[in-house]
Coordinates of C-alpha atoms and ligand atoms in Angstrom, one line a residue:
X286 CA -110.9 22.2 74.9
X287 CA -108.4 23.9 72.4
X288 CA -105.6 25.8 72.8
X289 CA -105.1 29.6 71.4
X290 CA -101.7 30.8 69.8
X291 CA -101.4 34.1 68.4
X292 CA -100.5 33.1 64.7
X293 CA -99.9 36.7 63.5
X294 CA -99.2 39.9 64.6
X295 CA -98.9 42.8 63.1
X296 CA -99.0 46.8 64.2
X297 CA -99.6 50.8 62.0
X298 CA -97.9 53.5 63.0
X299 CA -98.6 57.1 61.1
X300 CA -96.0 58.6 59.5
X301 CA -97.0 62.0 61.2
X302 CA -93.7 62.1 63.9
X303 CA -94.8 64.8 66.7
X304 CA -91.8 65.8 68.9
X305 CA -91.8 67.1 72.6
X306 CA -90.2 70.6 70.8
X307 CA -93.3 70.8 68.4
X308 CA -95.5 70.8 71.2
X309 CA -93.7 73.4 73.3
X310 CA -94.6 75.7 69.8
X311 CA -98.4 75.4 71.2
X312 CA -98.2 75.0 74.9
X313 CA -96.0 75.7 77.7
X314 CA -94.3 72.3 78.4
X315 CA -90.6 72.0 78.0
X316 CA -88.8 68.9 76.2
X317 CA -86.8 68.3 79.3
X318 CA -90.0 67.8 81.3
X319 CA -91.8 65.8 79.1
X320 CA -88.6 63.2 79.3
X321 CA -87.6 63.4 82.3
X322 CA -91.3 62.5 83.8
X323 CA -92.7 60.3 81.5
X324 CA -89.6 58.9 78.7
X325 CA -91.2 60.5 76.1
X326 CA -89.6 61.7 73.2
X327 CA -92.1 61.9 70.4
X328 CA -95.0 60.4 69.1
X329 CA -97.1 59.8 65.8
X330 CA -100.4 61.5 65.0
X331 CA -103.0 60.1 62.4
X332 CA -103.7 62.7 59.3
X333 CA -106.8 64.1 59.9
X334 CA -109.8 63.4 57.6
X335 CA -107.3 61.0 56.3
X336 CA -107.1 58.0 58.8
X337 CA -109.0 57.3 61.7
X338 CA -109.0 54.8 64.5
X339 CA -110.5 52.1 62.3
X340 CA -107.9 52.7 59.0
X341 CA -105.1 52.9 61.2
X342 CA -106.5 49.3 62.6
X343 CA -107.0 47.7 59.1
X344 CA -103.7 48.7 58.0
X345 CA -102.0 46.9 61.3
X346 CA -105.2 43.8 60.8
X347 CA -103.8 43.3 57.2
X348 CA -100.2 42.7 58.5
X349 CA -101.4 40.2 61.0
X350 CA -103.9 38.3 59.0
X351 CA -101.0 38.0 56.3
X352 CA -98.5 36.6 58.9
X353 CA -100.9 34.3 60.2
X354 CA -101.4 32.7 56.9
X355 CA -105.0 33.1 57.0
X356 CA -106.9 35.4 54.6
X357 CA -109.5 38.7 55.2
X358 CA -112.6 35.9 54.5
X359 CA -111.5 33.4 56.4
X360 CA -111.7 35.8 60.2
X361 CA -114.8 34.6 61.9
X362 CA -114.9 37.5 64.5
X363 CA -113.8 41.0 65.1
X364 CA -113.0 42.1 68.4
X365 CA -111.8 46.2 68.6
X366 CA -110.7 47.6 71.9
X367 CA -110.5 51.7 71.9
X368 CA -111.4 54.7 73.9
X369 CA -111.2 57.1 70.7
X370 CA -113.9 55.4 68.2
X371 CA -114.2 56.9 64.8
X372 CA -118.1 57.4 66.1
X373 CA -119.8 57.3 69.7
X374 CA -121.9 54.4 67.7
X375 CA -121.7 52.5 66.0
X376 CA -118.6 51.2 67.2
X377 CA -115.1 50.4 65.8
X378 CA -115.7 46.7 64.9
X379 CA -118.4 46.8 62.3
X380 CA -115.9 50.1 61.0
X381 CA -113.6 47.6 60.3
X382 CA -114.9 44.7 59.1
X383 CA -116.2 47.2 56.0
X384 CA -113.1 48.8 56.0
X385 CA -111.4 45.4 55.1
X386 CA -113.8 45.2 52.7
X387 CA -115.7 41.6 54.6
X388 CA -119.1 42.4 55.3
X389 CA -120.4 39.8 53.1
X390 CA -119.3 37.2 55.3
X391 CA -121.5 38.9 57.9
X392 CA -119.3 38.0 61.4
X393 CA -119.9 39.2 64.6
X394 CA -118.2 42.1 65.6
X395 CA -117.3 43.4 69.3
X396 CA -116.4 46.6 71.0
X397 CA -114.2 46.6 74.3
X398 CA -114.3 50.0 76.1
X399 CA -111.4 49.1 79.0
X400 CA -108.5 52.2 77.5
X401 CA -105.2 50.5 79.0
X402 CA -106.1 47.5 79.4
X403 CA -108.5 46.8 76.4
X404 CA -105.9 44.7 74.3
X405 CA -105.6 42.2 77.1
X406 CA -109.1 42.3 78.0
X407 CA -109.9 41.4 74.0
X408 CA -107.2 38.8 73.8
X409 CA -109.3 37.1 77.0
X410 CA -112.6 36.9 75.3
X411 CA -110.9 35.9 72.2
X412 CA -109.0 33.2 74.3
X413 CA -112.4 31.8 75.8
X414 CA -113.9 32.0 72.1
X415 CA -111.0 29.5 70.8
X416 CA -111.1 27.3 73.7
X417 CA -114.5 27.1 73.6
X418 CA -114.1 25.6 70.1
X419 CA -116.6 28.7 69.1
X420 CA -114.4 30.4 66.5
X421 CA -111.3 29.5 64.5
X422 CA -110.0 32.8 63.3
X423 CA -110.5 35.8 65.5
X424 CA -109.2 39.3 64.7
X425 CA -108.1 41.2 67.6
X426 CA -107.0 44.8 68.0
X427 CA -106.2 47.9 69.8
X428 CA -106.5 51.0 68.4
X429 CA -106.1 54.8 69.1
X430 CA -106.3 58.2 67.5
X431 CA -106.2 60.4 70.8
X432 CA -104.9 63.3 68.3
X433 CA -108.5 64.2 67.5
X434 CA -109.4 64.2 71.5
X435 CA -106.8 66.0 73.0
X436 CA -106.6 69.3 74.6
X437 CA -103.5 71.5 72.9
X438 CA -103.8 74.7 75.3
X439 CA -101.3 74.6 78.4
X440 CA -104.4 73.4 80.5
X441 CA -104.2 70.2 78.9
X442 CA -100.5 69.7 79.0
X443 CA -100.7 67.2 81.8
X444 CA -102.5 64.8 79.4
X445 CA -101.7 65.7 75.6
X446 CA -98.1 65.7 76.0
X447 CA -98.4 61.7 76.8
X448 CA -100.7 60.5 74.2
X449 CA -100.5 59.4 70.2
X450 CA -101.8 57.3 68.2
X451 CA -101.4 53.7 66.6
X452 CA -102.5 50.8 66.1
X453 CA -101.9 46.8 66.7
X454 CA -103.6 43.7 66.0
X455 CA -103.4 39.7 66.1
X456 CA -104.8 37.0 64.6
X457 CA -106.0 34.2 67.3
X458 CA -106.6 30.5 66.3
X459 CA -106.2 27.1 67.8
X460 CA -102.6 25.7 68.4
X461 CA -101.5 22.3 68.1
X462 CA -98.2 22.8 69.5
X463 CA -96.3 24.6 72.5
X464 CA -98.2 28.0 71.6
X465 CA -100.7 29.1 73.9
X466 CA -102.1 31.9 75.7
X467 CA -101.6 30.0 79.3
X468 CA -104.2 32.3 81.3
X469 CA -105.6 35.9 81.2
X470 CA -106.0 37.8 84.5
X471 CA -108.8 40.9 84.8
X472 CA -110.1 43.1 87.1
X473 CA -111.2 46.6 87.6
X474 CA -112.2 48.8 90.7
X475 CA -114.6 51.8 89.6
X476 CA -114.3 53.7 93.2
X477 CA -112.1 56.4 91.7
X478 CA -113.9 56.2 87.8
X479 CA -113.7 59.8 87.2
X480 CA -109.8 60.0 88.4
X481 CA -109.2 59.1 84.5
X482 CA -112.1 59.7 82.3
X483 CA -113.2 61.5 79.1
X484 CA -116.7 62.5 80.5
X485 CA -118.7 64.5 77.6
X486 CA -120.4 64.2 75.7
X487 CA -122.4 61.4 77.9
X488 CA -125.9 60.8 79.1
X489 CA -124.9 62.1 82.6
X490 CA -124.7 65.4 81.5
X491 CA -121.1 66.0 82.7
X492 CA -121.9 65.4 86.1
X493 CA -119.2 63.5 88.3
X494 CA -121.4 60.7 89.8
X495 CA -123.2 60.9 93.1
X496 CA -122.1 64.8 93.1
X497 CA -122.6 68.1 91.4
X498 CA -119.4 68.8 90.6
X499 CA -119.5 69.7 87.2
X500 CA -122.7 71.2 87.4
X501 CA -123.6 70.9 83.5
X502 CA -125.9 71.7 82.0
X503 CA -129.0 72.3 84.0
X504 CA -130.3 69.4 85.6
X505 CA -134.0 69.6 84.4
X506 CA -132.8 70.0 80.9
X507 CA -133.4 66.5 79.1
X508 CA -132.6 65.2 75.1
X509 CA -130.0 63.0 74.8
X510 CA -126.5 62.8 74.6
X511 CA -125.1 66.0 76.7
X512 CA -122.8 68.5 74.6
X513 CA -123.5 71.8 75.2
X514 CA -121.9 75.3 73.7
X515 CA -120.7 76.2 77.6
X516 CA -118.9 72.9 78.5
X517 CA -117.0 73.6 75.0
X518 CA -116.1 77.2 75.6
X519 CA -114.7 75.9 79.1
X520 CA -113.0 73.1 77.7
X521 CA -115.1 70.2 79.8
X522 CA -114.5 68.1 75.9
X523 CA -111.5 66.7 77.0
X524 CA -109.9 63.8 79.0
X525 CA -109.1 64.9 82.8
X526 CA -106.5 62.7 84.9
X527 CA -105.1 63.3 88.1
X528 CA -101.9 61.6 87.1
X529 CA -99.9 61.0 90.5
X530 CA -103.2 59.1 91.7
X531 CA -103.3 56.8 88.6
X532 CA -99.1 56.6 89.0
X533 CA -99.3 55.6 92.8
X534 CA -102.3 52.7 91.6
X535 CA -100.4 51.9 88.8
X536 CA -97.2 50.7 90.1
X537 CA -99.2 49.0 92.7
X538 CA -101.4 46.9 90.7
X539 CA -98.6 45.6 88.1
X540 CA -96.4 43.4 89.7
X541 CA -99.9 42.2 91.8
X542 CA -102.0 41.0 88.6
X543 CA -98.5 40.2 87.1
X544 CA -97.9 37.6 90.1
X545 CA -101.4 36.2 90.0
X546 CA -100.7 35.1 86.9
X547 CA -97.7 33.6 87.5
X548 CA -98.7 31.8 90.7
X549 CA -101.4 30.0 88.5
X550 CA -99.2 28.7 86.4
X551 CA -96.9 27.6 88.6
X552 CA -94.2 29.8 87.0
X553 CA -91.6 32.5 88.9
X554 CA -90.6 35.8 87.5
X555 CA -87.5 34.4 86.3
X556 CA -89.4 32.3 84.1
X557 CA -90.5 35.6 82.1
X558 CA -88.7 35.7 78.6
X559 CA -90.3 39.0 77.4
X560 CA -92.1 41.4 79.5
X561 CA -94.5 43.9 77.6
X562 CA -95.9 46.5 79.8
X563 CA -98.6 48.8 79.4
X564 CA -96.8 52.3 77.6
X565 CA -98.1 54.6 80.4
X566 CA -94.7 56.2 81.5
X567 CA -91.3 55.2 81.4
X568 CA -91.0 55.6 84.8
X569 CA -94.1 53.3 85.5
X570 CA -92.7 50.4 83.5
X571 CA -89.1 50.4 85.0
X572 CA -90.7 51.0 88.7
X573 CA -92.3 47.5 87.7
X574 CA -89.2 45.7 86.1
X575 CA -87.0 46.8 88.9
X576 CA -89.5 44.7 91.4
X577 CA -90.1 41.9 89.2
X578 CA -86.2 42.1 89.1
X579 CA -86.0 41.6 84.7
X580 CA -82.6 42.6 83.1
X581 CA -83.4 45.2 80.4
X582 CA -83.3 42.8 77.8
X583 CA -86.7 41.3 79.1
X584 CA -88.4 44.0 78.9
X585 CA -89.7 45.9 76.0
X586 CA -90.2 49.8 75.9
X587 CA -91.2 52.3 73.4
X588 CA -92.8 54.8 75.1
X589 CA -90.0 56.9 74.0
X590 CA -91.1 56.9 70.2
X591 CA -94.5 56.4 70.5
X592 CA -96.2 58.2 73.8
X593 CA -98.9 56.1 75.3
X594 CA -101.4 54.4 72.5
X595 CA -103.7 53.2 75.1
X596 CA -105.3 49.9 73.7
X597 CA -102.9 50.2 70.7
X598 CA -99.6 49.9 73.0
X599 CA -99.2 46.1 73.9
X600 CA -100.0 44.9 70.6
X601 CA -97.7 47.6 69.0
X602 CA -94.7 46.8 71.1
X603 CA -95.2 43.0 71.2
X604 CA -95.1 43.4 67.3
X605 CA -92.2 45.2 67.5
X606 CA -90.1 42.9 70.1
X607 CA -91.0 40.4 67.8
X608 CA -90.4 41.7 64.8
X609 CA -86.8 42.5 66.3
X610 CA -86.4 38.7 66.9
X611 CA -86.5 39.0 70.6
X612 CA -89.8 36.9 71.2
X613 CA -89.5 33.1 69.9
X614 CA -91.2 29.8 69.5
X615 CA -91.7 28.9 73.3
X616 CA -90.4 32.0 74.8
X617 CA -92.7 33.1 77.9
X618 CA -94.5 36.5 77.2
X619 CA -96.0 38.8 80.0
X620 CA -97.9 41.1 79.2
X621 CA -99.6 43.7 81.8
X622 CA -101.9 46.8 82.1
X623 CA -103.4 49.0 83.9
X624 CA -105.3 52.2 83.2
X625 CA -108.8 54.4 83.5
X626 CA -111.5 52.7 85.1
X627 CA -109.9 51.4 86.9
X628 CA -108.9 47.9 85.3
X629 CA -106.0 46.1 84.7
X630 CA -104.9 43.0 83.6
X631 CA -102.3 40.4 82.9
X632 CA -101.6 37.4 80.3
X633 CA -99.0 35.1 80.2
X634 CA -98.4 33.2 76.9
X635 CA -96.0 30.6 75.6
X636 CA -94.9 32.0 72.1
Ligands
UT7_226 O1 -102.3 55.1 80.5 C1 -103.2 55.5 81.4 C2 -102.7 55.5 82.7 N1 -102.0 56.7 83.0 C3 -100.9 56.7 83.7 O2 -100.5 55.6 84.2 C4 -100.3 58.0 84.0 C5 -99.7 58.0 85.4 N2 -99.2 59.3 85.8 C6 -98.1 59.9 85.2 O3 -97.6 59.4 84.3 C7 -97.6 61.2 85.7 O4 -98.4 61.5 86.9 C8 -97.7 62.4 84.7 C9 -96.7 62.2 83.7 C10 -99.1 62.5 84.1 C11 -97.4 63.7 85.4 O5 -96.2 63.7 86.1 P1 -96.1 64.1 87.6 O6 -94.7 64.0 87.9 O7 -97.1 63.3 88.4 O8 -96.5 65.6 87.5 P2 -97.7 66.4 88.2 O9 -99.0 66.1 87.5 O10 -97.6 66.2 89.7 O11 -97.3 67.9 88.0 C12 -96.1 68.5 88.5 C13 -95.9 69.9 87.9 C14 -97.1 70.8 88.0 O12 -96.7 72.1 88.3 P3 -96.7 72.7 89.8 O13 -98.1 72.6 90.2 O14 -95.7 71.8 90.5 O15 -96.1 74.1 89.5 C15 -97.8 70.7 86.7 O16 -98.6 71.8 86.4 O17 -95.6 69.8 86.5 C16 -96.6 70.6 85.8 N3 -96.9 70.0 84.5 C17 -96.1 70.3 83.4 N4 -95.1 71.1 83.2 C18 -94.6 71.1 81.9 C19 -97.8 69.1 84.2 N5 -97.7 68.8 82.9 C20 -96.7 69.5 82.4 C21 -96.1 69.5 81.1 N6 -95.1 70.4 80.9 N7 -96.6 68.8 80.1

């Protein structure tokens, strides 16, 4: 069996720079709020019409596949993780794959639909595809444009204030040295599904599963994919999230699927050179250092410039602890997740 390394990285931010004072100018939220609950202190949006998910995912692929010393034609597989897709289908991989201008080498292509925890649950499969001998060259990325998704009246503040977009990739392939991805941990738990969901347009026709909460549209009505004038007029287009529920979860599930991994490897928390946690809230990731007892200097955080990029934010701030020479040859790396599903996840690598 081989071993997988990460052999590039690389990450895309847009130049767009959104700060918590622009958005009190359309909502009532105040700066102080915004930093004081979540760390927040601005974020990037994508130019509309101008990028999308899948540019902003090429642009980050290009930097990876570059440091990785490979070339465009030599990736044998895509694998995209997102929750904000330029299309409902096809999905994000093929996107890019034409985007980067390789469709005549005609690779497979995969979509991962996991939000939070999408990179890590991508960087598994990729793992498993490099061990397994299957592939040699596997593109991996998260990527987000939540601008395009978002709801901008105060109704929505709870959610659109913590969101913006970006994007990161990596370049798997075997190792033949101390670099390795030393084990992936998943799981997911879809009692409270709709606690964190962007529910239309689906084929449930907005209804909360099991119940009739929504109630839309009529439930005789059949044709497709549910969007109708009334769930747009009240607004039912946009993500919902009941945030101290997913907080209470959150800081629950961390140091758990953090310590699983661990415990496999035989290895302690003081063993972890660089933590990289999920970008959910500020408060989230220090609740988690403070039990798995890190200084600050093992722990990398840029919620602060960034918001939350959902799939995009491991592989964005891994890039950038690296890229600010704090992650080296042999250094352990934890990264950790958890978001809408629910499902989390962990990975432990030796850099
Ligand atoms: O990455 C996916 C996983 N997501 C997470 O992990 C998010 C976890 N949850 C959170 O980060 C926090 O729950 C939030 C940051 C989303 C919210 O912070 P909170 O401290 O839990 O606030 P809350 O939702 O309990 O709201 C407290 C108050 C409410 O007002 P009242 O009812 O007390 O008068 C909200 O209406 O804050 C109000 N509020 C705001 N005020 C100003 C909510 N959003 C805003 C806002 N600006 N943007």
């Amino acid at each position: 069996m081989y071993k997988t390394k990460i052999a590039g990285i690389g990450k895309y931010l847009p130049e767009n720079v959104v700060t918590n004072h622009d958005l009190t100018k359309v909502m009532d939220t105040t700066d102080e709020w915004i930093q004081e609950r979540t760390g927040i202190r601005e974020r990037r949006y994508g130019t509309k019409h101008k990028e999308s998910t899948t540019t902003m995912a090429a642009r980050a692929a290009e930097v990876a596949i570059e440091r990785a010393g490979t070339t465009k034609e030599s990736i044998d597989f895509i694998i995209f993780a997102t929750l904000s897709p330029d299309y409902f289908f096809p999905g994000c991989g093929v996107l890019l794959q034409r985007e980067l201008g390789i469709t005549n080498t005609e690779i497979g292509a995969l979509d991962i639909r996991n939000q939070c925890s999408g990179f890590i649950y991508a960087l598994s499969i990729g793992d498993q595809f490099i061990k397994s001998g299957m592939y040699k060259n596997i593109l991996v990325v998260g990527s987000e444009m939540h601008s395009m998704g978002l709801d901008f009246s105060t109704e929505g503040r709870n959610v659109t204030v913590i969101f913006g977009d970006g994007a990161g990739a990596v370049v798997l392939q075997p190792s033949d040295d101390v670099s390795e991805i030393l084990t992936t941990k998943l799981h997911s738990n879809g009692t409270h599904a709709e606690e964190l969901a962007f529910i239309n347009p689906g084929c449930h026709g907005g209804y909360h599963l099991g119940t009739e909460q929504f109630g839309y549209p009529d439930p005789n009505t059949y044709g497709g994919i549910f969007l109708t004038p009334k769930m747009v007029e009240e607004g039912m287009i946009y993500p919902n999230m009941n945030g101290q529920f997913v907080f209470k979860l959150a800081v629950q599930k961390f140091p758990e699927v953090i310590q699983e991994a661990l415990v496999s490897q035989g290895l302690q928390t003081t063993d972890i050179d660089m933590f990289i946690p999920h970008q959910a809230n500020l408060r989230i990731s220090q609740f988690v250092q403070k039990i798995l007892k890190l200084d600050d200097s093992k722990v990398w955080n840029n919620i602060q410039k960034y918001g939350n990029t959902t799939a995009a934010s491991i592989p964005i701030a891994l890039c950038e602890a690296w890229e600010a020479g704090k992650i080296n040859k042999g250094d352990l790396v934890c990264l950790a997740a958890f978001g809408s599903g629910f499902t989390w996840g962990s990975a432990l690598i030796r850099w």
